[in-house]
Short mmCIF file of C-alpha atoms and ligand atoms in Angstrom, two decimals:
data_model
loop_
_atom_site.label_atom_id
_atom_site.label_comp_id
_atom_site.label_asym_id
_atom_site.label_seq_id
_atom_site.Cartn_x
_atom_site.Cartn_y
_atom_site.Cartn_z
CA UNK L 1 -344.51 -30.44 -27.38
CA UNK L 2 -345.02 -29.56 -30.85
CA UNK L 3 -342.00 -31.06 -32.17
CA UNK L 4 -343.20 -34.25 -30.63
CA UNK L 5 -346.18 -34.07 -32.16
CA UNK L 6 -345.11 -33.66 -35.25
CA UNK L 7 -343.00 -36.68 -34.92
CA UNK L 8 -345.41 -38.74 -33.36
CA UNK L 9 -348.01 -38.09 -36.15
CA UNK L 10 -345.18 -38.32 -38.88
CA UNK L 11 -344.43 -42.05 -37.56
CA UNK L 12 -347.86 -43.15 -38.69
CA UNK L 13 -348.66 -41.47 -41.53
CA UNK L 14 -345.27 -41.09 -43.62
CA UNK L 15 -345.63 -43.98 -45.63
CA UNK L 16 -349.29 -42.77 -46.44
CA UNK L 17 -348.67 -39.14 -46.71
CA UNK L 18 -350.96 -38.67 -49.50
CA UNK L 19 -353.51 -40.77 -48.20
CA UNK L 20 -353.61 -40.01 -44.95
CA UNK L 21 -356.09 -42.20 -42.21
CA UNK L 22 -358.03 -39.53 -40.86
CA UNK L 23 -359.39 -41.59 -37.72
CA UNK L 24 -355.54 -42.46 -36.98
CA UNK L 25 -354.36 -38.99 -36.10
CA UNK L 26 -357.42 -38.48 -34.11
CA UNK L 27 -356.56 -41.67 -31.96
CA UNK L 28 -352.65 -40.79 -32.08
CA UNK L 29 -353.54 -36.76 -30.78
CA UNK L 30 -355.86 -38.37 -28.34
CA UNK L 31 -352.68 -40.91 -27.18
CA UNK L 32 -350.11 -37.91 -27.04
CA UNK L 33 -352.85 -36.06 -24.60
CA UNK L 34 -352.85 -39.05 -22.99
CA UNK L 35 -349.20 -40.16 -22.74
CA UNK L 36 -348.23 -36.60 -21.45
CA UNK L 37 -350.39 -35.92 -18.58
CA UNK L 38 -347.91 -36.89 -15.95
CA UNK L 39 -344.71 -37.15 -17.76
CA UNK L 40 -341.68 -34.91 -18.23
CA UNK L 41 -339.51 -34.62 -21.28
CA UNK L 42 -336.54 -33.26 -19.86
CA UNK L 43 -333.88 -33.60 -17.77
CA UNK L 44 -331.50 -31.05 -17.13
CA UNK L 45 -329.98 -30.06 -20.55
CA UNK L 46 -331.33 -33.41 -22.20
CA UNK L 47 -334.63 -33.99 -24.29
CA UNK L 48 -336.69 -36.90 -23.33
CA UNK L 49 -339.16 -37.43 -26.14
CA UNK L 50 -341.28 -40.68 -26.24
CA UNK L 51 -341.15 -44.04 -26.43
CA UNK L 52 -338.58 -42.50 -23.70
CA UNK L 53 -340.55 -40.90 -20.99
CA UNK L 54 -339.62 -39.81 -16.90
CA UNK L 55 -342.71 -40.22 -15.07
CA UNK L 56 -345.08 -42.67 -13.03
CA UNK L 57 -347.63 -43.19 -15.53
CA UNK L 58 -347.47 -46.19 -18.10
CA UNK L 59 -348.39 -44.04 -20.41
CA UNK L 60 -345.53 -41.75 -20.72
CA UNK L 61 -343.23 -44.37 -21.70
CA UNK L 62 -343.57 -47.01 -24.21
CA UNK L 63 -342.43 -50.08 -21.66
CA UNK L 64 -340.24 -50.81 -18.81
CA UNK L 65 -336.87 -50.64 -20.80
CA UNK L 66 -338.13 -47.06 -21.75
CA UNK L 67 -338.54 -45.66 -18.32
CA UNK L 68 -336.28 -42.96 -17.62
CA UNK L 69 -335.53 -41.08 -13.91
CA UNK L 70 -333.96 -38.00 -13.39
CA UNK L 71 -331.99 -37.04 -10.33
CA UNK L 72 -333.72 -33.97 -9.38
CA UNK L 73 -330.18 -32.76 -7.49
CA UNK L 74 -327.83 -33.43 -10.51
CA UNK L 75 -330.33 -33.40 -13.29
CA UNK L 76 -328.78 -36.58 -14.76
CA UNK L 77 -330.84 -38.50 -16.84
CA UNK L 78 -330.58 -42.72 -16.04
CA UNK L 79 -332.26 -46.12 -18.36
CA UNK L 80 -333.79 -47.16 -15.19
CA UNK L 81 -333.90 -50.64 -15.99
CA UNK L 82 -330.41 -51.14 -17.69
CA UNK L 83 -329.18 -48.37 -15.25
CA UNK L 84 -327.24 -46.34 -17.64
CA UNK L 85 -327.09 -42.64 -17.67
CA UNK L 86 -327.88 -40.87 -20.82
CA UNK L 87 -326.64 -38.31 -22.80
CA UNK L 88 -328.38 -38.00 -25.91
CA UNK L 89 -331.94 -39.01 -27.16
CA UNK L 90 -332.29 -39.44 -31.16
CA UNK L 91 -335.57 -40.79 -33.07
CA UNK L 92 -335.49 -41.72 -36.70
CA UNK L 93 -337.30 -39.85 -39.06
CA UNK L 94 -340.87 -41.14 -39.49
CA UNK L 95 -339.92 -44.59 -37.70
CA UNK L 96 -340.16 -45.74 -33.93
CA UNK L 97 -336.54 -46.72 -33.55
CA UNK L 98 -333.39 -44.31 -33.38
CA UNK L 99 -330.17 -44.32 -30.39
CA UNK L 100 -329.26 -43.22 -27.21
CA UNK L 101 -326.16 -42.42 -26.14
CA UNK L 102 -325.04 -43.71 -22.96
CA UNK L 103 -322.29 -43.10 -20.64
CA UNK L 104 -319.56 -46.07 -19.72
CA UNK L 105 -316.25 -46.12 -19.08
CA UNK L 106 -313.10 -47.20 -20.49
CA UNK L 107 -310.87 -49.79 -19.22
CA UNK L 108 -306.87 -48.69 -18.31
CA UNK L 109 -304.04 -50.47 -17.44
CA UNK L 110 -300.48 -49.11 -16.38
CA UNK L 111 -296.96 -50.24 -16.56
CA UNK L 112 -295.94 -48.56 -13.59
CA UNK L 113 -292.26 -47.17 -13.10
CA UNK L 114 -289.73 -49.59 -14.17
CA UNK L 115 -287.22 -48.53 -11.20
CA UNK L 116 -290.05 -49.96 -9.27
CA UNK L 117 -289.75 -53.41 -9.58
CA UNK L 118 -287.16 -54.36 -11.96
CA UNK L 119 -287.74 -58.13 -11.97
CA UNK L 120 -291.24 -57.28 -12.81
CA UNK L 121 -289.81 -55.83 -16.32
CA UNK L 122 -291.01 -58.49 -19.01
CA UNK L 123 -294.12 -59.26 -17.40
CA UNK L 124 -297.74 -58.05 -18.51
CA UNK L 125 -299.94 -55.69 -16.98
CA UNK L 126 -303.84 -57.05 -18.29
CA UNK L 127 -307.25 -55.08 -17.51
CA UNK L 128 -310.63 -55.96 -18.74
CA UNK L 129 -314.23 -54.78 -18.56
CA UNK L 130 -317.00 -56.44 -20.07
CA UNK L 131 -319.79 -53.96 -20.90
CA UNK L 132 -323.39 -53.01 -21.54
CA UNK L 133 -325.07 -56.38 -21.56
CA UNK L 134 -328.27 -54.90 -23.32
CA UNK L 135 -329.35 -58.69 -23.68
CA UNK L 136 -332.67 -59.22 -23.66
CA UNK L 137 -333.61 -55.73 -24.32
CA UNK L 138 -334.85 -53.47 -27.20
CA UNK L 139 -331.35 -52.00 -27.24
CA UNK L 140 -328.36 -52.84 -29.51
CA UNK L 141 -324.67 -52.00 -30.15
CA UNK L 142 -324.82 -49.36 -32.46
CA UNK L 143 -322.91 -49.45 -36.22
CA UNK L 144 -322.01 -45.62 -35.04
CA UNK L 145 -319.78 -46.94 -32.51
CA UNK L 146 -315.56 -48.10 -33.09
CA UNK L 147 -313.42 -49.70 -30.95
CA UNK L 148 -310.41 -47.06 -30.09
CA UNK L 149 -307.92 -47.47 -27.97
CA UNK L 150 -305.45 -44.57 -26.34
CA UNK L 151 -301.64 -45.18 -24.96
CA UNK L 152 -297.85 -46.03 -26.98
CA UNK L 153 -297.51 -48.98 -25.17
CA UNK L 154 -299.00 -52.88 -25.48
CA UNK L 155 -302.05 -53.53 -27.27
CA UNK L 156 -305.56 -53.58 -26.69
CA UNK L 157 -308.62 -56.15 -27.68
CA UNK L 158 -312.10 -56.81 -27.61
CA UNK L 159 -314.00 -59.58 -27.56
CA UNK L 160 -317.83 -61.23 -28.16
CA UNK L 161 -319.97 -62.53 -25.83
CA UNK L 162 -318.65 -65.51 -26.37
CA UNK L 163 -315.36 -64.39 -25.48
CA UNK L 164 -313.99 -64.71 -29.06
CA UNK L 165 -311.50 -62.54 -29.79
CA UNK L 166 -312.64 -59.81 -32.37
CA UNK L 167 -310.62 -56.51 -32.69
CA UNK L 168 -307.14 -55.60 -31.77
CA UNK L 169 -305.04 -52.66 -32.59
CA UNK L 170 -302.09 -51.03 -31.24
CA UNK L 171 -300.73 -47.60 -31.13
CA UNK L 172 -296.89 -45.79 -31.10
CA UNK L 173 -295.93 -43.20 -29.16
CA UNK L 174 -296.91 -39.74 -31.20
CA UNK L 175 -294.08 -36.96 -32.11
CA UNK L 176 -293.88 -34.17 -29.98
CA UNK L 177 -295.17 -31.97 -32.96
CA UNK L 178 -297.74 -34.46 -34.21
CA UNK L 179 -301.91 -33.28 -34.04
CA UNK L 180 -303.32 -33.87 -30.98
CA UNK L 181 -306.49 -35.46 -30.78
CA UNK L 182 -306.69 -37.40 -34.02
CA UNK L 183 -307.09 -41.38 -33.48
CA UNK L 184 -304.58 -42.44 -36.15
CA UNK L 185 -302.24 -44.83 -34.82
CA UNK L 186 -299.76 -42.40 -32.77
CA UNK L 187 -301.04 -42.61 -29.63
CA UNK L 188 -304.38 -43.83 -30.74
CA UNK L 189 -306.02 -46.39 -32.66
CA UNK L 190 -309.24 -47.89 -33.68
CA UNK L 191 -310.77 -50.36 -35.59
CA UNK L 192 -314.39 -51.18 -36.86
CA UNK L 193 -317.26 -52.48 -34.56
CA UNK L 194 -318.22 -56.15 -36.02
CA UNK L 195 -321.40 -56.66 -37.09
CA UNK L 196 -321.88 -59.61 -34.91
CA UNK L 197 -321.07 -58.07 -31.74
CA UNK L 198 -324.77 -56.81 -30.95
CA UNK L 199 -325.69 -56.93 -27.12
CA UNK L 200 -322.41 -57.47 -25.27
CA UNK L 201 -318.68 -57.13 -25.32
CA UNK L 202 -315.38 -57.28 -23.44
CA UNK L 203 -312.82 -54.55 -23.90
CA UNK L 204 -309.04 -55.44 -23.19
CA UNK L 205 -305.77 -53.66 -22.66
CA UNK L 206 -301.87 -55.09 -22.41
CA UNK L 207 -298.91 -52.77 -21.52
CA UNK L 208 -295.32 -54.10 -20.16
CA UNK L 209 -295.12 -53.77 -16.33
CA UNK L 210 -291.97 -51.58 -16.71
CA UNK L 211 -293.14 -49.28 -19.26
CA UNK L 212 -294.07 -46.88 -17.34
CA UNK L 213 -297.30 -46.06 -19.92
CA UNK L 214 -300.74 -46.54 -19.40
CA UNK L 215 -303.26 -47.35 -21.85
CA UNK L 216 -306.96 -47.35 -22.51
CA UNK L 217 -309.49 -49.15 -24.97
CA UNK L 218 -313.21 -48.50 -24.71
CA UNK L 219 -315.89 -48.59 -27.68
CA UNK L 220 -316.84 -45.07 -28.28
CA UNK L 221 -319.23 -43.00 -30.42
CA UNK L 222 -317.53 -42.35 -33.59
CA UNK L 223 -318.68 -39.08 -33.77
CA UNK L 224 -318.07 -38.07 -30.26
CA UNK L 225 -314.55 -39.66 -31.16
CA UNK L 226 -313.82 -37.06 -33.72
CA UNK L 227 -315.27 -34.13 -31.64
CA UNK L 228 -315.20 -34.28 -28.11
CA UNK L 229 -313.16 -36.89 -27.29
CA UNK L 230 -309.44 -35.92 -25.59
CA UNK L 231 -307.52 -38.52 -25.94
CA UNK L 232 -305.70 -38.82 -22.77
CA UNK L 233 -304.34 -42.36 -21.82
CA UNK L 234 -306.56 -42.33 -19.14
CA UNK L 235 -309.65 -41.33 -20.13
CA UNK L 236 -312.53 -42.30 -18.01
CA UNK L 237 -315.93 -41.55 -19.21
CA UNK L 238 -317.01 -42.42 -22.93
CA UNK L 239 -319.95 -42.10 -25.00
CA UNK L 240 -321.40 -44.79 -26.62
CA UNK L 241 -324.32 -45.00 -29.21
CA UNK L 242 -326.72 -48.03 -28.70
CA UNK L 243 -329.50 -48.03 -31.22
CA UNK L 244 -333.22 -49.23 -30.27
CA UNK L 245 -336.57 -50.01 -32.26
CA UNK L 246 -339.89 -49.99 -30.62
CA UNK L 247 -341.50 -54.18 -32.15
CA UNK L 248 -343.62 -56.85 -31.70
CA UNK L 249 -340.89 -58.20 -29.63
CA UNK L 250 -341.05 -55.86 -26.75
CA UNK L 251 -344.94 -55.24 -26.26
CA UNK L 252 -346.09 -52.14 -24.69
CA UNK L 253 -346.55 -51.83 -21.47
CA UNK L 254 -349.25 -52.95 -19.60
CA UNK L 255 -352.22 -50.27 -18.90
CA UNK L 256 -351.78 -48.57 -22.53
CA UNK L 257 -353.30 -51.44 -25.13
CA UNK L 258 -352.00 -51.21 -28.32
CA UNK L 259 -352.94 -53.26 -31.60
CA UNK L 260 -351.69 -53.76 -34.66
CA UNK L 261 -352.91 -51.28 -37.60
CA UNK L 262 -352.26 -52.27 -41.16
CA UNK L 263 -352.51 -49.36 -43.68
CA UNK L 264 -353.41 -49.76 -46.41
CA UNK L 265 -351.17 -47.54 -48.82
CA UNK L 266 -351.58 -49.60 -52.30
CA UNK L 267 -352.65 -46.62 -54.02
CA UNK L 268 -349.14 -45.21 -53.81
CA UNK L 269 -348.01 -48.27 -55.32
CA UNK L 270 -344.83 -48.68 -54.81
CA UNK L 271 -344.80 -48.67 -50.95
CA UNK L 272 -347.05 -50.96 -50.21
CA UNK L 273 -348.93 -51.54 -46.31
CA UNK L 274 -347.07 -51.38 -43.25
CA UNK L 275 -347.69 -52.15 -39.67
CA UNK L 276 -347.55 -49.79 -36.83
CA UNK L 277 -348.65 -49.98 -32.82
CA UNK L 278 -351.32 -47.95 -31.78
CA UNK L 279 -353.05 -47.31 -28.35
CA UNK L 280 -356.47 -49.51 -28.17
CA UNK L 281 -359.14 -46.62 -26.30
C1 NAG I 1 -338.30 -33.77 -8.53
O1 NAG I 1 -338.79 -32.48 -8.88
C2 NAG I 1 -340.16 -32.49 -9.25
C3 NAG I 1 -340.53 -31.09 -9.74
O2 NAG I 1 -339.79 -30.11 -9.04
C4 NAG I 1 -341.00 -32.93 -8.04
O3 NAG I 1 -342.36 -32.97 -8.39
C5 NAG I 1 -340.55 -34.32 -7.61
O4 NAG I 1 -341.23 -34.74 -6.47
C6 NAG I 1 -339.06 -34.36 -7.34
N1 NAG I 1 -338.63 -35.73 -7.10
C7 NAG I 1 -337.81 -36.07 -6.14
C8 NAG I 1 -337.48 -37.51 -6.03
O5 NAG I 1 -337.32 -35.23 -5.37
C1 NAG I 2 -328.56 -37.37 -7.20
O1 NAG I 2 -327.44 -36.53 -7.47
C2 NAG I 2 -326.76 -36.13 -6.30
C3 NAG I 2 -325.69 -35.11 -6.72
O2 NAG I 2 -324.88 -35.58 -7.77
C4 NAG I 2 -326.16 -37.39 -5.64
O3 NAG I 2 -325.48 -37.02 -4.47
C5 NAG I 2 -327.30 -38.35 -5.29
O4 NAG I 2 -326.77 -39.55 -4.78
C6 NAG I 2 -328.13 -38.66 -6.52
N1 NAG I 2 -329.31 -39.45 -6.14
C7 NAG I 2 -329.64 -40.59 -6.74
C8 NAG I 2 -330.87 -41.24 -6.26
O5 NAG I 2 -328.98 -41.07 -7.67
C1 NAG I 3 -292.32 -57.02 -7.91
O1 NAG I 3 -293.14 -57.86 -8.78
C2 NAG I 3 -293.34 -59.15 -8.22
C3 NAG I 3 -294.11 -59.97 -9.30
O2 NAG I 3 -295.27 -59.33 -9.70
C4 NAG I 3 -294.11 -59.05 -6.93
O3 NAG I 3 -294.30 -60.34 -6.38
C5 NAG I 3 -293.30 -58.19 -5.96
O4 NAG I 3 -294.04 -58.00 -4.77
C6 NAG I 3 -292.98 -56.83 -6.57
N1 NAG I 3 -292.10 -56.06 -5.69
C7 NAG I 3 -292.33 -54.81 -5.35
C8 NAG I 3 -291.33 -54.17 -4.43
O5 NAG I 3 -293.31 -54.18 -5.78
C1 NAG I 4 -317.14 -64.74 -31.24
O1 NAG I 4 -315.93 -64.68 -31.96
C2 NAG I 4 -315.41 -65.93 -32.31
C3 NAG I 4 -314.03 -65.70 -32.91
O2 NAG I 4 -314.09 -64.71 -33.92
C4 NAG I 4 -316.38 -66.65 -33.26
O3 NAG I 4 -315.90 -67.92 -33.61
C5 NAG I 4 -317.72 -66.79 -32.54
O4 NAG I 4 -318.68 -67.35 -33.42
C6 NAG I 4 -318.21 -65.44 -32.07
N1 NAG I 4 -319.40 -65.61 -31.27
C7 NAG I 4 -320.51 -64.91 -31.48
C8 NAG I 4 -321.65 -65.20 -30.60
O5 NAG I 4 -320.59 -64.09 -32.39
C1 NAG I 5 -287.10 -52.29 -17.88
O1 NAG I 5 -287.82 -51.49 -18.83
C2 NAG I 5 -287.37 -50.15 -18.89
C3 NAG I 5 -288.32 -49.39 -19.81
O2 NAG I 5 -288.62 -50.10 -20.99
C4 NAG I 5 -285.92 -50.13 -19.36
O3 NAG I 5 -285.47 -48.77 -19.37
C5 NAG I 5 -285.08 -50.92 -18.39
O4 NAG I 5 -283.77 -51.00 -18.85
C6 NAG I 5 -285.63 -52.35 -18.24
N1 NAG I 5 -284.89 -53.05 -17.20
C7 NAG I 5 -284.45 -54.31 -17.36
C8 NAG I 5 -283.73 -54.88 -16.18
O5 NAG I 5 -284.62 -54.95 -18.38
C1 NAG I 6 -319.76 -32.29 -28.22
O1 NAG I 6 -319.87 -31.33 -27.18
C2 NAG I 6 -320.80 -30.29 -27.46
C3 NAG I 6 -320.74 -29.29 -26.33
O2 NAG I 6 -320.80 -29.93 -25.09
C4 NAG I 6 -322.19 -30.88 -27.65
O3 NAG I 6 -323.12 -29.88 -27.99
C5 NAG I 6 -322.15 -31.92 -28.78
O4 NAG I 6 -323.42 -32.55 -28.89
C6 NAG I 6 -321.08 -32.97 -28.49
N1 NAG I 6 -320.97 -33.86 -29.63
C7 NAG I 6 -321.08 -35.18 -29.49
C8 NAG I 6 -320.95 -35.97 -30.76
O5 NAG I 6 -321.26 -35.73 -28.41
C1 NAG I 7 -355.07 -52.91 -50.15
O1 NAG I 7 -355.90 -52.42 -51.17
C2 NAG I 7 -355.82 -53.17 -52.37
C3 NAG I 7 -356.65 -52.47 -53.45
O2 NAG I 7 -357.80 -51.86 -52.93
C4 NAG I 7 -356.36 -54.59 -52.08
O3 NAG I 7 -356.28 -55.39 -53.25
C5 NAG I 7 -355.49 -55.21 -51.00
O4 NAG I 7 -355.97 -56.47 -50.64
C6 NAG I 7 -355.46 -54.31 -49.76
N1 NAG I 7 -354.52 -54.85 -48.79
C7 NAG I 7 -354.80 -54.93 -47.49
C8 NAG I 7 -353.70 -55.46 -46.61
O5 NAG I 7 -355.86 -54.59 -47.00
#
């Protein structure tokens, strides 16, 4: 509670820190009361702070794309709206905006035994999975994401929305003394998230049908690449970082009024006003 607070009252007055709005706080304390009264803030092992909020009232949650529920059973936090179960909450320092990691899966595709079907030998084996469409919504493909992709046969790809091809990389098998776990081309690979792929993407994955070797491509936290990840050619579950602000854009929702505050902080000079959303009592 304190920690949210102190991050609530740091998001309005950080720009004016020496020349703090006295009346603000007052309103924001008053809003925090307010907003808390029939929320939780956790689920399970997992911090909910706002605009993020598990509970009936409007008030614990900034809007609709906010709204979080928690299976009481599995304490597994879910984005009720986009329906995606999260893993990780993070706010910005001193800003309304931040990421949440979510949990999607990979797509896999598998050569299959070549003493199988021999005729089958030169064909393909093709899997896609288009993912996250966060259209619409305050949500965005992170920059803290890459495209990886695990296996030593075929390739894998990813495309836009529009279906335009935009990454590709390909992996060798690794040497049977090589690091495991390290996404360097030998058994892994991975290549930059474009900027322009923002609310939606396809991930793709080609092996031969005789190869016998699977592979897997997914667009992944890069830090939960580094750390966590094992790189099996069938991995399943992956993290991935989509970033959201709280703006004009996406009002509030409705039962909590907000308005637009300009402070005033032209005695510091170089910073200048700024606009933030506070509740209307
Ligand atoms: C979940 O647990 C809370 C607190 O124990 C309880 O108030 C609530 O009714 C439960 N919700 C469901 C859907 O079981
Ligand atoms: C809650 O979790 C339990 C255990 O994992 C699962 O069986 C149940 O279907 C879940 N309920 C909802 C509403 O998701
Ligand atoms: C071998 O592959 C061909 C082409 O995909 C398919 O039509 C055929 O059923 C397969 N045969 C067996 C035994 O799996
Ligand atoms: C998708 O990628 C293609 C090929 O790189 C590009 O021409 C197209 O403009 C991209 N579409 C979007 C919406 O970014
Ligand atoms: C099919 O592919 C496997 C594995 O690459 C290879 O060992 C085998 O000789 C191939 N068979 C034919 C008929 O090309
Ligand atoms: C990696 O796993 C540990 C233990 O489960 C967890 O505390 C940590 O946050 C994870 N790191 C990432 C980047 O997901
Ligand atoms: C901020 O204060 C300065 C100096 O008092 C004034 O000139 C300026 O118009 C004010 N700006 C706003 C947005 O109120």
């Amino acid at each position: 509670m304190s920690l949210l607070l102190f991050f609530t009252m740091f998001t309005v007055i950080s720009p004016c820190l020496w020349h703090q709005p006295q009346p603000t706080t007052a309103i924001f304390l008053h809003m925090l009361k307010r907003e808390d009264k029939d929320c939780t803030r956790r689920c399970g092992d997992i911090d909910i702070p706002y605009p993020f909020g598990i509970g009936i009232g409007a008030g614990c949650f900034y809007n609709d794309f906010f709204a979080v529920t928690c299976n009481n059973s599995s304490s597994v936090p879910v984005l009720k709206k986009l329906n995606l179960e999260i893993l990780k909450v993070y706010i910005e320092f001193g800003i309304w905006a931040g990421d949440v990691t979510v949990k999607t899966q990979s797509v896999t595709a598998c050569g299959g035994n070549s003493n199988n079907n021999i005729t089958n030998n030169n064909t393909v084996v093709e899997a896609w999975r288009r993912d996250p469409s966060v259209k619409g919504s305050p949500f965005s493909i992170s920059y803290k994401n890459v495209f990886a992709s695990v296996g030593c046969d075929g390739y894998a790809i990813m495309s836009n929305q529009t279906g335009g091809i935009v990454a590709g990389c390909s992996s060798v098998c690794a040497p049977k003394d090589s690091r495991k776990n390290i996404c360097n081309g030998f058994g892994c690979c991975q290549r930059e998230v474009p900027d322009s792929v923002d609310k939606h993407y396809s991930v793709g994955v080609r092996v031969r049908s005789g190869s016998g070797k699977c592979r897997s491509a997914f667009v992944i936290s890069k830090d939960y690449l580094e750390t966590n990840a094992s790189l099996a050619s069938q991995m399943t579950d992956v993290a991935l970082v989509l970033s959201w602000s709280v703006n004009e854009l996406f009002p509030p929702a409705k039962g909590l009024l907000f308005k637009e505050l300009m402070f005033n902080c032209s005695d510091l000079g170089s910073i200048g006003s700024f606009v933030s959303y506070m509740p209307n009592f």
